[in-house]
Coordinates of C-alpha atoms in Angstrom, one line a residue:
M1 CA 48.4 171.1 2.3
S2 CA 50.5 168.3 1.8
I3 CA 53.3 170.7 1.4
F4 CA 52.7 172.5 4.7
L5 CA 53.0 169.2 6.6
A6 CA 55.6 168.1 4.8
S7 CA 57.5 171.1 5.6
V8 CA 56.4 170.7 9.3
G9 CA 57.7 167.4 9.4
F10 CA 61.3 169.0 8.0
G11 CA 61.0 171.5 10.6
L12 CA 60.5 169.2 13.3
V13 CA 63.6 167.6 12.6
T14 CA 65.8 171.0 12.1
A15 CA 64.3 172.3 15.2
S16 CA 65.3 169.0 17.1
V17 CA 69.3 169.4 15.6
L18 CA 69.2 172.8 16.3
A19 CA 67.8 172.7 19.6
V20 CA 70.7 170.3 20.6
A21 CA 73.2 172.8 19.4
A22 CA 71.4 175.8 20.3
V23 CA 71.3 174.6 24.2
G24 CA 74.7 173.7 24.2
F25 CA 75.6 177.0 22.9
T26 CA 73.8 179.4 25.0
L27 CA 75.2 177.5 28.1
Q28 CA 78.3 177.5 26.9
F29 CA 77.9 181.4 26.5
G30 CA 76.1 182.2 30.0
V31 CA 78.6 180.5 32.0
T32 CA 81.9 180.9 30.5
D33 CA 81.2 184.5 28.7
V34 CA 82.8 183.3 25.6
L35 CA 80.7 184.4 22.3
N36 CA 82.0 181.0 20.5
L37 CA 81.9 181.2 17.0
A38 CA 84.0 178.6 16.6
Y39 CA 81.3 176.2 17.6
G40 CA 80.1 175.5 14.4
A41 CA 83.7 174.3 13.4
V42 CA 83.8 172.2 16.5
M43 CA 80.3 170.6 15.5
I44 CA 81.7 169.7 11.9
A45 CA 84.9 167.9 13.3
G46 CA 82.9 165.5 15.3
A47 CA 80.8 164.9 12.3
F48 CA 83.8 164.2 10.4
L49 CA 85.2 162.1 13.2
A50 CA 82.0 159.7 12.9
Y51 CA 82.5 160.0 9.5
L52 CA 86.3 158.2 9.5
L53 CA 84.9 155.9 12.1
N54 CA 82.0 154.9 10.0
S55 CA 84.0 154.6 6.9
H56 CA 86.0 152.1 8.5
G57 CA 83.0 150.1 9.5
V58 CA 82.1 151.4 12.6
N59 CA 78.6 151.6 13.6
I60 CA 77.5 155.4 13.3
W61 CA 75.9 155.4 16.6
I62 CA 79.2 154.2 18.0
G63 CA 80.7 156.7 16.0
L64 CA 78.3 159.1 17.4
V65 CA 79.1 158.4 21.3
A66 CA 83.2 158.7 20.1
A67 CA 82.4 162.5 18.8
V68 CA 80.3 163.2 22.1
A69 CA 83.4 162.7 23.7
A70 CA 86.2 163.6 21.6
C71 CA 84.3 167.0 21.2
A72 CA 84.2 167.2 25.0
A73 CA 87.7 166.8 25.5
G74 CA 88.5 169.2 22.5
S75 CA 86.6 171.6 23.7
V76 CA 88.0 172.0 27.5
L77 CA 91.2 172.0 25.6
L78 CA 90.0 174.7 23.3
N79 CA 89.2 177.1 26.3
A80 CA 92.4 176.1 28.6
G81 CA 94.7 176.8 25.5
V82 CA 93.0 179.6 23.6
Y83 CA 90.1 181.1 25.4
A84 CA 91.2 181.1 29.3
P85 CA 94.4 182.9 28.6
F86 CA 92.9 185.6 26.4
Q87 CA 90.3 186.0 29.4
R88 CA 93.0 186.3 32.1
R89 CA 94.6 189.0 30.1
G90 CA 91.2 191.2 30.2
T91 CA 90.7 190.6 26.4
A92 CA 88.0 192.7 25.3
P93 CA 84.6 191.1 24.1
I94 CA 84.9 192.1 20.6
T95 CA 88.9 190.4 20.4
M96 CA 87.2 187.1 22.1
V97 CA 84.9 186.8 19.0
I98 CA 87.6 187.9 16.5
V99 CA 90.0 185.1 18.3
S100 CA 87.3 182.5 18.0
L101 CA 86.6 183.4 14.4
G102 CA 90.4 182.8 14.1
M103 CA 89.8 179.1 15.7
T104 CA 87.0 178.6 13.3
L105 CA 89.2 178.8 10.1
I106 CA 91.9 176.6 11.9
I107 CA 89.5 173.8 12.8
E108 CA 88.0 174.3 9.5
F109 CA 91.2 174.2 7.4
G110 CA 92.5 171.4 9.9
V111 CA 89.5 169.1 9.1
Q112 CA 89.8 169.8 5.0
A113 CA 93.2 168.7 5.3
I114 CA 92.8 165.5 7.3
A115 CA 89.5 164.3 5.4
G116 CA 89.8 166.5 2.0
G117 CA 87.6 169.0 0.6
T118 CA 85.0 166.7 -0.8
S119 CA 81.4 166.3 0.2
V120 CA 80.9 163.1 2.3
S121 CA 78.1 161.3 3.9
Y122 CA 77.2 158.2 6.4
T123 CA 77.1 154.4 5.6
M124 CA 74.2 154.1 7.6
S125 CA 70.1 152.9 6.8
Q126 CA 67.4 155.3 6.6
G127 CA 65.3 152.5 8.5
P128 CA 61.1 152.7 7.4
S129 CA 59.5 155.7 7.0
V130 CA 56.1 156.6 8.5
T131 CA 53.8 159.0 5.8
A132 CA 50.4 160.4 6.6
D133 CA 48.7 163.0 4.4
G134 CA 52.2 164.4 3.0
F135 CA 53.8 164.4 6.7
T136 CA 56.8 161.8 6.0
L137 CA 59.6 161.1 8.5
T138 CA 62.3 158.1 8.3
A139 CA 63.2 156.0 11.6
V140 CA 66.7 158.1 11.8
Q141 CA 64.5 161.4 11.6
F142 CA 62.5 160.1 14.8
A143 CA 66.0 159.2 16.5
V144 CA 67.1 162.7 15.4
I145 CA 64.2 164.0 17.4
G146 CA 64.2 161.7 20.1
L147 CA 67.6 162.4 21.2
S148 CA 66.8 166.0 21.3
L149 CA 63.8 165.5 23.6
L150 CA 66.4 163.6 25.8
V151 CA 69.0 166.4 25.5
M152 CA 66.3 168.8 26.7
A153 CA 65.1 166.6 29.6
G154 CA 68.4 165.9 30.4
T155 CA 69.3 170.0 30.3
H156 CA 66.6 170.6 32.5
A157 CA 67.2 167.8 35.3
L158 CA 71.1 168.9 35.5
L159 CA 70.1 172.6 35.8
R160 CA 67.1 172.2 38.2
Y161 CA 68.3 169.0 40.5
T162 CA 72.0 169.0 40.5
R163 CA 74.6 170.7 42.3
L164 CA 76.6 171.2 39.4
G165 CA 73.8 172.5 37.4
K166 CA 72.7 175.0 40.4
A167 CA 76.7 175.9 40.2
M168 CA 76.1 176.5 36.8
R169 CA 73.2 178.8 37.2
A170 CA 75.0 180.7 40.3
T171 CA 78.2 181.2 37.8
A172 CA 76.3 182.6 35.3
A173 CA 74.2 185.0 37.0
N174 CA 77.0 186.7 38.8
R175 CA 80.5 184.9 38.8
T176 CA 82.0 186.9 41.6
L177 CA 79.5 186.3 44.2
A178 CA 79.2 182.1 43.3
R179 CA 83.2 182.6 43.9
N180 CA 82.5 184.5 47.2
C181 CA 79.7 181.7 48.1
G182 CA 82.1 178.9 48.1
I183 CA 81.6 177.4 44.3
R184 CA 84.4 177.0 42.7
T185 CA 84.0 178.5 39.7
G186 CA 87.0 177.5 37.9
R187 CA 86.1 174.0 37.7
V188 CA 82.1 174.8 37.1
T189 CA 83.6 176.4 33.8
T190 CA 85.7 173.3 33.0
A191 CA 82.9 171.3 33.8
T192 CA 80.6 173.4 31.4
W193 CA 83.0 173.7 28.3
A194 CA 83.1 169.7 28.6
I195 CA 79.3 169.7 28.9
T196 CA 78.6 171.7 26.2
G197 CA 81.2 170.3 24.0
G198 CA 79.7 167.0 24.0
L199 CA 76.5 168.4 23.1
C200 CA 78.3 170.2 20.3
G201 CA 79.5 166.7 19.2
L202 CA 76.4 165.4 19.1
A203 CA 74.8 168.2 17.5
G204 CA 77.3 167.9 14.5
V205 CA 76.6 163.9 14.2
V206 CA 73.1 164.6 14.0
F207 CA 73.3 167.5 11.4
A208 CA 75.3 165.4 9.2
M209 CA 72.8 162.5 9.6
D210 CA 69.6 165.2 8.8
A211 CA 71.7 167.0 5.7
G212 CA 72.7 163.8 4.2
S213 CA 76.1 164.9 2.9
F214 CA 78.5 167.4 4.5
D215 CA 81.9 169.0 4.1
A216 CA 84.2 170.9 6.4
T217 CA 82.2 174.3 5.8
S218 CA 78.6 172.9 6.1
T219 CA 78.0 174.3 9.8
D220 CA 78.9 177.8 8.4
L221 CA 75.5 179.0 7.6
F222 CA 73.9 176.3 10.3
L223 CA 75.7 178.8 12.7
V224 CA 73.5 181.8 11.5
L225 CA 70.4 179.6 12.6
I226 CA 72.3 178.3 16.2
L227 CA 72.6 182.2 16.7
A228 CA 68.8 183.1 15.8
A229 CA 67.4 180.6 18.1
T230 CA 69.9 181.5 20.9
F231 CA 68.8 185.2 20.6
L232 CA 65.2 185.0 20.2
G233 CA 65.3 182.6 23.7
G234 CA 68.0 185.1 25.7
P235 CA 71.1 184.7 25.5
G236 CA 72.5 182.1 28.4
Q237 CA 68.6 180.8 28.7
A238 CA 68.6 177.1 28.1
Y239 CA 64.8 176.9 28.1
G240 CA 64.7 180.0 25.7
A241 CA 67.5 178.0 23.4
M242 CA 64.9 175.1 23.2
L243 CA 61.8 177.3 22.0
G244 CA 63.9 179.3 19.9
A245 CA 65.1 176.6 17.9
L246 CA 61.5 175.3 17.6
V247 CA 60.3 178.7 16.3
I248 CA 63.3 179.3 14.2
G249 CA 63.5 175.6 12.7
L250 CA 59.9 175.8 12.0
A251 CA 59.7 179.1 10.6
T252 CA 62.7 178.3 8.0
E253 CA 61.6 175.0 6.9
V254 CA 58.0 176.3 6.3
S255 CA 59.1 179.3 4.1
A256 CA 61.3 177.6 2.6
A257 CA 58.7 175.0 1.0
Y258 CA 57.0 178.1 -0.4
I259 CA 60.3 180.7 -1.6
T260 CA 63.4 179.8 -2.2
P261 CA 65.3 177.3 0.2
S262 CA 68.3 179.1 0.3
Y263 CA 66.3 182.3 1.7
K264 CA 65.4 180.2 4.8
Y265 CA 68.9 181.1 6.2
V266 CA 67.8 185.2 5.3
I267 CA 64.6 184.4 7.7
A268 CA 66.5 183.0 10.4
F269 CA 68.8 186.3 10.3
V270 CA 65.7 188.4 9.8
A271 CA 64.6 187.2 12.6
L272 CA 67.8 187.7 14.8
L273 CA 68.0 191.4 14.2
V274 CA 64.3 192.0 15.0
M275 CA 64.8 190.4 18.2
L276 CA 68.0 192.3 18.8
G277 CA 66.3 195.6 18.0
V278 CA 62.7 195.1 20.0
R279 CA 64.1 192.9 22.9
P280 CA 67.7 192.1 23.1
T281 CA 67.5 189.8 26.3
G282 CA 65.2 187.6 24.2
L283 CA 62.0 185.9 25.3
F284 CA 63.4 184.5 28.1
G285 CA 66.2 186.7 29.2
K286 CA 65.6 189.5 32.1
T287 CA 65.5 193.3 31.3
A288 CA 66.8 195.8 32.9

């Protein structure tokens, strides 16, 4: 029982990191129509930016804010300089996926060239821990869970109660109709890249905090979990990504407690394949 409870604790932390990443990924895909597989590379770039600041004596939480801002700006530039020009030419979706994979390599090798190819870790205190019946979490892990809850609440408020959020939902549903109704879809797309890029940067730093040590390719496998959570909940569905993250996070960590830990990515991929086969639109997606 203690092993199970401990794995549930780790699962909640993993689900929290995954929720931040998956919400940003699914909103980005839903509004912009770009399956940005360079998302994980941008995450790790944000994590390394926070590390570079932290290694020069900057508090990691300030580094987190810097990573959020930098990834927001970087994502806007990534779209404006790479993805948008291809979209204007009517590039096929599969070609856009290949472009995003190319950007993954460029970003990751760029990070390696600047920061080196070795694993690094933040200089920070984990704070006091809370233990109950084998369930142990540190103060930093509680902070990660708290940040995830804030992101989910903020996402709900954005989509439900703001003009931008409603415009994002309209653009995701039907870009042409939204444009004909007077919505400036170009500005909405740019704002979406900024918001989701910020979430990507946040996810990168909290991922690195949870991992302990990381290198330029650490998020390559984590992208599998992001895709699994996204498609489990339904592509473009923010609430679905939240649920998908909880399911995938708990399932992978609980299973890792009883089998080889590296197999947790296999479990996530199997869940992704099953969902694509049974219900391609996901739990929250609409069927035709």
